[in-house]
Amino acid sequence: MKNSDTIHNGWFSEVCSMWEGIAISLKVDELLYSKKSRFQQIDLYQTRSHGRMLVLDGIIQLTERDEFSYQEMMAHLPLFSHPHPENVLVIGGGDGGVLREINRHHDVCCIDFCEIDEEVIKVSKQFLPTLACGFDDPRVCVHIQDGTAFVREHPNCYDVIIVDSSDPVGPGEALFENQFYQDLKHALKPGGLIATQGESFFLHPDWVEKLMGITRSLFPIHAYANIIVPTYTGGHIGICLGSLGPRLAAPARPVPQVLQSQLKYYSLGMHKAAFALPYFVEKMLEGKGK
Ligand code: SPM
């Protein structure tokens, strides 16, 4: 998708075949970076109202104004569900936002960070310093590699695995397949858990059903959590969670006040509330989650 396809009269519109007929638009003041990497088109805009915005293959990944809700929930919901997470793997999320949140956990001693596209990390370090601020933490080991291969090569290694993928079009496609979820399960230590980008039940119920069906078939404990993200088309996104032991519905341990005071979205209340789903979604996922 070319930029010229998505910019009209200074407005960027996200146009995607996965959610045909609906688009979110943001007024943009400047295109700060635009380049095709080996894997995808990377664009970085200065928007009028939402700070800087990272766009991959025409799809909004984050804006500075509301990125915190996604990054905090993707990190803290799985990490606080685990009683003692020491070894963590992140796949994707080259902007560094989820990593920034994981780094706030002092119990975590080792974070493998696997991103297929090094350019996303470089661009984020240059243009999104408040997100890409955690790569130099001594606990972090960055692997520029295909996440599917990395997971296969690391059985029985992690307490928590977080998959911060783009949508299942482009380089993220294989991260939405059954085989990948099986490999994620094998990469967990006993009692471990996974959290993967779970799409929107309004825009793609078929994907949510598929992902929760896979998660349910592999994990004795499974659930779908909802996050409000105003600048994702549809206004929200979900997390698919699969656990080999820990409950997911509430934190396994208290959220330290020092950490809580650094956050804007995640809290004990938001952890629990994220699993309250509209009735039609409960019905849709009956036998497939929760
Ligand atoms: N760390 C931020 C990376 C964001 N990864 C998820 C991006 C998903 C974008 N599409 C959302 C579509 C919602 N309908």
PDB file of N, CA and C in Angstrom, residues 49-131:
ATOM      1  N   SER A  49      -3.304  15.795  16.309  1.00  0.00           N
ATOM      2  CA  SER A  49      -3.875  15.687  17.664  1.00  0.00           C
ATOM      3  C   SER A  49      -3.338  14.527  18.499  1.00  0.00           C
ATOM      4  N   HIS A  50      -2.617  13.577  17.874  1.00  0.00           N
ATOM      5  CA  HIS A  50      -2.243  12.353  18.595  1.00  0.00           C
ATOM      6  C   HIS A  50      -0.736  12.102  18.649  1.00  0.00           C
ATOM      7  N   GLY A  51       0.044  13.182  18.539  1.00  0.00           N
ATOM      8  CA  GLY A  51       1.493  13.017  18.580  1.00  0.00           C
ATOM      9  C   GLY A  51       1.980  12.254  17.362  1.00  0.00           C
ATOM     10  N   ARG A  52       3.063  11.536  17.527  1.00  0.00           N
ATOM     11  CA  ARG A  52       3.602  10.757  16.399  1.00  0.00           C
ATOM     12  C   ARG A  52       2.834   9.450  16.251  1.00  0.00           C
ATOM     13  N   MET A  53       2.833   8.955  15.002  1.00  0.00           N
ATOM     14  CA  MET A  53       2.047   7.747  14.707  1.00  0.00           C
ATOM     15  C   MET A  53       2.889   6.802  13.840  1.00  0.00           C
ATOM     16  N   LEU A  54       2.999   5.557  14.280  1.00  0.00           N
ATOM     17  CA  LEU A  54       3.730   4.537  13.521  1.00  0.00           C
ATOM     18  C   LEU A  54       2.740   3.728  12.696  1.00  0.00           C
ATOM     19  N   VAL A  55       3.029   3.610  11.395  1.00  0.00           N
ATOM     20  CA  VAL A  55       2.137   2.900  10.469  1.00  0.00           C
ATOM     21  C   VAL A  55       2.949   1.856   9.715  1.00  0.00           C
ATOM     22  N   LEU A  56       2.524   0.614   9.748  1.00  0.00           N
ATOM     23  CA  LEU A  56       3.209  -0.453   9.001  1.00  0.00           C
ATOM     24  C   LEU A  56       2.276  -0.976   7.917  1.00  0.00           C
ATOM     25  N   ASP A  57       2.742  -0.999   6.699  1.00  0.00           N
ATOM     26  CA  ASP A  57       1.922  -1.434   5.562  1.00  0.00           C
ATOM     27  C   ASP A  57       0.535  -0.782   5.590  1.00  0.00           C
ATOM     28  N   GLY A  58       0.509   0.497   5.931  1.00  0.00           N
ATOM     29  CA  GLY A  58      -0.751   1.249   5.899  1.00  0.00           C
ATOM     30  C   GLY A  58      -1.616   1.081   7.137  1.00  0.00           C
ATOM     31  N   ILE A  59      -1.177   0.282   8.121  1.00  0.00           N
ATOM     32  CA  ILE A  59      -2.000   0.013   9.305  1.00  0.00           C
ATOM     33  C   ILE A  59      -1.384   0.695  10.539  1.00  0.00           C
ATOM     34  N   ILE A  60      -2.213   1.431  11.269  1.00  0.00           N
ATOM     35  CA  ILE A  60      -1.747   2.142  12.474  1.00  0.00           C
ATOM     36  C   ILE A  60      -1.318   1.130  13.537  1.00  0.00           C
ATOM     37  N   GLN A  61      -0.092   1.275  14.010  1.00  0.00           N
ATOM     38  CA  GLN A  61       0.398   0.413  15.097  1.00  0.00           C
ATOM     39  C   GLN A  61       0.264   1.117  16.439  1.00  0.00           C
ATOM     40  N   LEU A  62       0.455   2.422  16.412  1.00  0.00           N
ATOM     41  CA  LEU A  62       0.314   3.184  17.663  1.00  0.00           C
ATOM     42  C   LEU A  62       0.329   4.669  17.364  1.00  0.00           C
ATOM     43  N   THR A  63      -0.278   5.427  18.278  1.00  0.00           N
ATOM     44  CA  THR A  63      -0.036   6.873  18.328  1.00  0.00           C
ATOM     45  C   THR A  63       0.477   7.172  19.733  1.00  0.00           C
ATOM     46  N   GLU A  64       1.268   8.224  19.836  1.00  0.00           N
ATOM     47  CA  GLU A  64       1.838   8.570  21.153  1.00  0.00           C
ATOM     48  C   GLU A  64       0.739   8.883  22.179  1.00  0.00           C
ATOM     49  N   ARG A  65      -0.392   9.371  21.702  1.00  0.00           N
ATOM     50  CA  ARG A  65      -1.425   9.801  22.648  1.00  0.00           C
ATOM     51  C   ARG A  65      -2.125   8.638  23.362  1.00  0.00           C
ATOM     52  N   ASP A  66      -2.348   7.533  22.652  1.00  0.00           N
ATOM     53  CA  ASP A  66      -3.116   6.459  23.313  1.00  0.00           C
ATOM     54  C   ASP A  66      -2.407   5.107  23.341  1.00  0.00           C
ATOM     55  N   GLU A  67      -1.092   5.086  23.007  1.00  0.00           N
ATOM     56  CA  GLU A  67      -0.382   3.798  22.965  1.00  0.00           C
ATOM     57  C   GLU A  67      -0.355   3.069  24.303  1.00  0.00           C
ATOM     58  N   PHE A  68      -0.478   3.838  25.408  1.00  0.00           N
ATOM     59  CA  PHE A  68      -0.285   3.230  26.732  1.00  0.00           C
ATOM     60  C   PHE A  68      -1.297   2.129  27.029  1.00  0.00           C
ATOM     61  N   SER A  69      -2.507   2.251  26.507  1.00  0.00           N
ATOM     62  CA  SER A  69      -3.514   1.246  26.897  1.00  0.00           C
ATOM     63  C   SER A  69      -3.109  -0.130  26.369  1.00  0.00           C
ATOM     64  N   TYR A  70      -2.715  -0.192  25.111  1.00  0.00           N
ATOM     65  CA  TYR A  70      -2.319  -1.475  24.516  1.00  0.00           C
ATOM     66  C   TYR A  70      -1.052  -2.029  25.164  1.00  0.00           C
ATOM     67  N   GLN A  71      -0.023  -1.189  25.266  1.00  0.00           N
ATOM     68  CA  GLN A  71       1.274  -1.695  25.776  1.00  0.00           C
ATOM     69  C   GLN A  71       1.142  -2.149  27.226  1.00  0.00           C
ATOM     70  N   GLU A  72       0.422  -1.363  28.036  1.00  0.00           N
ATOM     71  CA  GLU A  72       0.293  -1.732  29.457  1.00  0.00           C
ATOM     72  C   GLU A  72      -0.473  -3.035  29.612  1.00  0.00           C
ATOM     73  N   MET A  73      -1.565  -3.181  28.880  1.00  0.00           N
ATOM     74  CA  MET A  73      -2.360  -4.410  29.042  1.00  0.00           C
ATOM     75  C   MET A  73      -1.635  -5.623  28.468  1.00  0.00           C
ATOM     76  N   MET A  74      -0.960  -5.464  27.343  1.00  0.00           N
ATOM     77  CA  MET A  74      -0.229  -6.588  26.753  1.00  0.00           C
ATOM     78  C   MET A  74       0.885  -7.075  27.675  1.00  0.00           C
ATOM     79  N   ALA A  75       1.449  -6.171  28.465  1.00  0.00           N
ATOM     80  CA  ALA A  75       2.552  -6.557  29.353  1.00  0.00           C
ATOM     81  C   ALA A  75       2.056  -6.943  30.742  1.00  0.00           C
ATOM     82  N   HIS A  76       1.311  -6.056  31.398  1.00  0.00           N
ATOM     83  CA  HIS A  76       1.024  -6.261  32.822  1.00  0.00           C
ATOM     84  C   HIS A  76      -0.051  -7.312  33.072  1.00  0.00           C
ATOM     85  N   LEU A  77      -0.983  -7.452  32.137  1.00  0.00           N
ATOM     86  CA  LEU A  77      -2.024  -8.457  32.380  1.00  0.00           C
ATOM     87  C   LEU A  77      -1.414  -9.872  32.447  1.00  0.00           C
ATOM     88  N   PRO A  78      -0.608 -10.295  31.477  1.00  0.00           N
ATOM     89  CA  PRO A  78       0.022 -11.619  31.625  1.00  0.00           C
ATOM     90  C   PRO A  78       1.056 -11.677  32.743  1.00  0.00           C
ATOM     91  N   LEU A  79       1.842 -10.622  32.914  1.00  0.00           N
ATOM     92  CA  LEU A  79       2.902 -10.691  33.939  1.00  0.00           C
ATOM     93  C   LEU A  79       2.322 -10.753  35.355  1.00  0.00           C
ATOM     94  N   PHE A  80       1.255 -10.000  35.614  1.00  0.00           N
ATOM     95  CA  PHE A  80       0.652 -10.072  36.951  1.00  0.00           C
ATOM     96  C   PHE A  80      -0.219 -11.318  37.125  1.00  0.00           C
ATOM     97  N   SER A  81      -0.541 -12.004  36.028  1.00  0.00           N
ATOM     98  CA  SER A  81      -1.272 -13.275  36.155  1.00  0.00           C
ATOM     99  C   SER A  81      -0.335 -14.387  36.610  1.00  0.00           C
ATOM    100  N   HIS A  82       0.960 -14.202  36.394  1.00  0.00           N
ATOM    101  CA  HIS A  82       1.948 -15.225  36.766  1.00  0.00           C
ATOM    102  C   HIS A  82       2.471 -14.920  38.166  1.00  0.00           C
ATOM    103  N   PRO A  83       2.586 -15.944  39.031  1.00  0.00           N
ATOM    104  CA  PRO A  83       3.022 -15.646  40.411  1.00  0.00           C
ATOM    105  C   PRO A  83       4.465 -15.164  40.507  1.00  0.00           C
ATOM    106  N   HIS A  84       5.334 -15.622  39.579  1.00  0.00           N
ATOM    107  CA  HIS A  84       6.738 -15.221  39.694  1.00  0.00           C
ATOM    108  C   HIS A  84       7.415 -15.295  38.315  1.00  0.00           C
ATOM    109  N   PRO A  85       7.132 -14.338  37.443  1.00  0.00           N
ATOM    110  CA  PRO A  85       7.696 -14.406  36.090  1.00  0.00           C
ATOM    111  C   PRO A  85       9.167 -13.974  36.055  1.00  0.00           C
ATOM    112  N   GLU A  86      10.031 -14.881  35.689  1.00  0.00           N
ATOM    113  CA  GLU A  86      11.473 -14.542  35.639  1.00  0.00           C
ATOM    114  C   GLU A  86      11.970 -14.444  34.207  1.00  0.00           C
ATOM    115  N   ASN A  87      11.547 -15.404  33.384  1.00  0.00           N
ATOM    116  CA  ASN A  87      12.017 -15.455  31.992  1.00  0.00           C
ATOM    117  C   ASN A  87      10.867 -15.135  31.049  1.00  0.00           C
ATOM    118  N   VAL A  88      11.063 -14.088  30.266  1.00  0.00           N
ATOM    119  CA  VAL A  88       9.987 -13.589  29.408  1.00  0.00           C
ATOM    120  C   VAL A  88      10.482 -13.523  27.965  1.00  0.00           C
ATOM    121  N   LEU A  89       9.606 -13.892  27.047  1.00  0.00           N
ATOM    122  CA  LEU A  89       9.890 -13.736  25.614  1.00  0.00           C
ATOM    123  C   LEU A  89       8.861 -12.782  25.016  1.00  0.00           C
ATOM    124  N   VAL A  90       9.335 -11.831  24.214  1.00  0.00           N
ATOM    125  CA  VAL A  90       8.445 -10.951  23.446  1.00  0.00           C
ATOM    126  C   VAL A  90       8.708 -11.220  21.979  1.00  0.00           C
ATOM    127  N   ILE A  91       7.635 -11.455  21.231  1.00  0.00           N
ATOM    128  CA  ILE A  91       7.782 -11.601  19.783  1.00  0.00           C
ATOM    129  C   ILE A  91       7.065 -10.434  19.127  1.00  0.00           C
ATOM    130  N   GLY A  92       7.754  -9.722  18.238  1.00  0.00           N
ATOM    131  CA  GLY A  92       7.188  -8.526  17.602  1.00  0.00           C
ATOM    132  C   GLY A  92       7.328  -7.326  18.522  1.00  0.00           C
ATOM    133  N   GLY A  93       6.517  -6.302  18.230  1.00  0.00           N
ATOM    134  CA  GLY A  93       6.559  -5.109  19.102  1.00  0.00           C
ATOM    135  C   GLY A  93       7.855  -4.343  18.988  1.00  0.00           C
ATOM    136  N   GLY A  94       8.375  -4.222  17.770  1.00  0.00           N
ATOM    137  CA  GLY A  94       9.658  -3.557  17.544  1.00  0.00           C
ATOM    138  C   GLY A  94       9.680  -2.100  17.971  1.00  0.00           C
ATOM    139  N   ASP A  95       8.516  -1.486  18.172  1.00  0.00           N
ATOM    140  CA  ASP A  95       8.483  -0.110  18.668  1.00  0.00           C
ATOM    141  C   ASP A  95       8.979  -0.003  20.106  1.00  0.00           C
ATOM    142  N   GLY A  96       8.973  -1.125  20.836  1.00  0.00           N
ATOM    143  CA  GLY A  96       9.532  -1.133  22.192  1.00  0.00           C
ATOM    144  C   GLY A  96       8.548  -0.791  23.296  1.00  0.00           C
ATOM    145  N   GLY A  97       7.302  -0.504  22.952  1.00  0.00           N
ATOM    146  CA  GLY A  97       6.330  -0.090  23.970  1.00  0.00           C
ATOM    147  C   GLY A  97       6.041  -1.181  24.997  1.00  0.00           C
ATOM    148  N   VAL A  98       5.831  -2.404  24.526  1.00  0.00           N
ATOM    149  CA  VAL A  98       5.557  -3.512  25.453  1.00  0.00           C
ATOM    150  C   VAL A  98       6.802  -3.792  26.294  1.00  0.00           C
ATOM    151  N   LEU A  99       7.961  -3.718  25.663  1.00  0.00           N
ATOM    152  CA  LEU A  99       9.220  -3.935  26.390  1.00  0.00           C
ATOM    153  C   LEU A  99       9.387  -2.902  27.512  1.00  0.00           C
ATOM    154  N   ARG A 100       9.069  -1.651  27.205  1.00  0.00           N
ATOM    155  CA  ARG A 100       9.140  -0.585  28.231  1.00  0.00           C
ATOM    156  C   ARG A 100       8.332  -0.982  29.463  1.00  0.00           C
ATOM    157  N   GLU A 101       7.167  -1.560  29.235  1.00  0.00           N
ATOM    158  CA  GLU A 101       6.305  -1.948  30.363  1.00  0.00           C
ATOM    159  C   GLU A 101       6.871  -3.154  31.102  1.00  0.00           C
ATOM    160  N   ILE A 102       7.376  -4.153  30.369  1.00  0.00           N
ATOM    161  CA  ILE A 102       7.933  -5.351  31.020  1.00  0.00           C
ATOM    162  C   ILE A 102       9.107  -4.953  31.921  1.00  0.00           C
ATOM    163  N   ASN A 103       9.905  -4.025  31.445  1.00  0.00           N
ATOM    164  CA  ASN A 103      11.089  -3.604  32.209  1.00  0.00           C
ATOM    165  C   ASN A 103      10.744  -3.027  33.582  1.00  0.00           C
ATOM    166  N   ARG A 104       9.501  -2.633  33.776  1.00  0.00           N
ATOM    167  CA  ARG A 104       9.099  -2.100  35.078  1.00  0.00           C
ATOM    168  C   ARG A 104       9.023  -3.205  36.140  1.00  0.00           C
ATOM    169  N   HIS A 105       9.042  -4.476  35.693  1.00  0.00           N
ATOM    170  CA  HIS A 105       8.916  -5.610  36.628  1.00  0.00           C
ATOM    171  C   HIS A 105      10.295  -6.044  37.093  1.00  0.00           C
ATOM    172  N   HIS A 106      10.602  -5.790  38.362  1.00  0.00           N
ATOM    173  CA  HIS A 106      11.939  -6.114  38.852  1.00  0.00           C
ATOM    174  C   HIS A 106      12.147  -7.606  39.066  1.00  0.00           C
ATOM    175  N   ASP A 107      11.064  -8.386  39.176  1.00  0.00           N
ATOM    176  CA  ASP A 107      11.193  -9.850  39.323  1.00  0.00           C
ATOM    177  C   ASP A 107      11.679 -10.498  38.034  1.00  0.00           C
ATOM    178  N   VAL A 108      11.404  -9.864  36.914  1.00  0.00           N
ATOM    179  CA  VAL A 108      11.804 -10.436  35.622  1.00  0.00           C
ATOM    180  C   VAL A 108      13.316 -10.292  35.484  1.00  0.00           C
ATOM    181  N   CYS A 109      14.014 -11.442  35.246  1.00  0.00           N
ATOM    182  CA  CYS A 109      15.480 -11.318  35.170  1.00  0.00           C
ATOM    183  C   CYS A 109      16.020 -11.468  33.753  1.00  0.00           C
ATOM    184  N   CYS A 110      15.221 -12.005  32.829  1.00  0.00           N
ATOM    185  CA  CYS A 110      15.749 -12.210  31.476  1.00  0.00           C
ATOM    186  C   CYS A 110      14.624 -12.005  30.465  1.00  0.00           C
ATOM    187  N   ILE A 111      14.856 -11.126  29.500  1.00  0.00           N
ATOM    188  CA  ILE A 111      13.833 -10.847  28.479  1.00  0.00           C
ATOM    189  C   ILE A 111      14.438 -11.073  27.096  1.00  0.00           C
ATOM    190  N   ASP A 112      14.001 -12.126  26.411  1.00  0.00           N
ATOM    191  CA  ASP A 112      14.387 -12.303  25.012  1.00  0.00           C
ATOM    192  C   ASP A 112      13.392 -11.524  24.170  1.00  0.00           C
ATOM    193  N   PHE A 113      13.917 -10.720  23.270  1.00  0.00           N
ATOM    194  CA  PHE A 113      13.069  -9.855  22.455  1.00  0.00           C
ATOM    195  C   PHE A 113      13.327 -10.213  20.996  1.00  0.00           C
ATOM    196  N   CYS A 114      12.329 -10.789  20.342  1.00  0.00           N
ATOM    197  CA  CYS A 114      12.522 -11.291  18.976  1.00  0.00           C
ATOM    198  C   CYS A 114      11.659 -10.510  17.987  1.00  0.00           C
ATOM    199  N   GLU A 115      12.314  -9.792  17.106  1.00  0.00           N
ATOM    200  CA  GLU A 115      11.608  -8.943  16.123  1.00  0.00           C
ATOM    201  C   GLU A 115      12.186  -9.274  14.739  1.00  0.00           C
ATOM    202  N   ILE A 116      11.307  -9.489  13.777  1.00  0.00           N
ATOM    203  CA  ILE A 116      11.782  -9.878  12.450  1.00  0.00           C
ATOM    204  C   ILE A 116      12.380  -8.692  11.688  1.00  0.00           C
ATOM    205  N   ASP A 117      11.885  -7.469  11.986  1.00  0.00           N
ATOM    206  CA  ASP A 117      12.251  -6.313  11.163  1.00  0.00           C
ATOM    207  C   ASP A 117      13.055  -5.293  11.991  1.00  0.00           C
ATOM    208  N   GLU A 118      14.374  -5.356  11.825  1.00  0.00           N
ATOM    209  CA  GLU A 118      15.264  -4.472  12.592  1.00  0.00           C
ATOM    210  C   GLU A 118      14.969  -2.995  12.336  1.00  0.00           C
ATOM    211  N   GLU A 119      14.467  -2.692  11.126  1.00  0.00           N
ATOM    212  CA  GLU A 119      14.192  -1.291  10.773  1.00  0.00           C
ATOM    213  C   GLU A 119      13.157  -0.671  11.707  1.00  0.00           C
ATOM    214  N   VAL A 120      12.181  -1.485  12.145  1.00  0.00           N
ATOM    215  CA  VAL A 120      11.140  -0.948  13.038  1.00  0.00           C
ATOM    216  C   VAL A 120      11.774  -0.494  14.353  1.00  0.00           C
ATOM    217  N   ILE A 121      12.728  -1.273  14.839  1.00  0.00           N
ATOM    218  CA  ILE A 121      13.420  -0.890  16.083  1.00  0.00           C
ATOM    219  C   ILE A 121      14.205   0.402  15.862  1.00  0.00           C
ATOM    220  N   LYS A 122      14.933   0.463  14.742  1.00  0.00           N
ATOM    221  CA  LYS A 122      15.763   1.653  14.467  1.00  0.00           C
ATOM    222  C   LYS A 122      14.907   2.913  14.356  1.00  0.00           C
ATOM    223  N   VAL A 123      13.809   2.818  13.582  1.00  0.00           N
ATOM    224  CA  VAL A 123      12.929   3.978  13.384  1.00  0.00           C
ATOM    225  C   VAL A 123      12.320   4.406  14.720  1.00  0.00           C
ATOM    226  N   SER A 124      11.941   3.424  15.533  1.00  0.00           N
ATOM    227  CA  SER A 124      11.315   3.742  16.823  1.00  0.00           C
ATOM    228  C   SER A 124      12.321   4.402  17.756  1.00  0.00           C
ATOM    229  N   LYS A 125      13.565   3.915  17.749  1.00  0.00           N
ATOM    230  CA  LYS A 125      14.588   4.549  18.596  1.00  0.00           C
ATOM    231  C   LYS A 125      14.774   6.003  18.181  1.00  0.00           C
ATOM    232  N   GLN A 126      14.711   6.257  16.867  1.00  0.00           N
ATOM    233  CA  GLN A 126      14.938   7.614  16.374  1.00  0.00           C
ATOM    234  C   GLN A 126      13.741   8.539  16.614  1.00  0.00           C
ATOM    235  N   PHE A 127      12.531   8.021  16.363  1.00  0.00           N
ATOM    236  CA  PHE A 127      11.362   8.910  16.366  1.00  0.00           C
ATOM    237  C   PHE A 127      10.409   8.717  17.547  1.00  0.00           C
ATOM    238  N   LEU A 128      10.538   7.590  18.239  1.00  0.00           N
ATOM    239  CA  LEU A 128       9.605   7.316  19.344  1.00  0.00           C
ATOM    240  C   LEU A 128      10.398   6.995  20.621  1.00  0.00           C
ATOM    241  N   PRO A 129      11.216   7.933  21.077  1.00  0.00           N
ATOM    242  CA  PRO A 129      12.101   7.629  22.214  1.00  0.00           C
ATOM    243  C   PRO A 129      11.368   7.294  23.502  1.00  0.00           C
ATOM    244  N   THR A 130      10.134   7.749  23.667  1.00  0.00           N
ATOM    245  CA  THR A 130       9.432   7.407  24.916  1.00  0.00           C
ATOM    246  C   THR A 130       8.924   5.958  24.879  1.00  0.00           C
ATOM    247  N   LEU A 131       8.895   5.361  23.703  1.00  0.00           N
ATOM    248  CA  LEU A 131       8.527   3.940  23.617  1.00  0.00           C
ATOM    249  C   LEU A 131       9.774   3.066  23.580  1.00  0.00           C
TER     250      LEU A 131
END
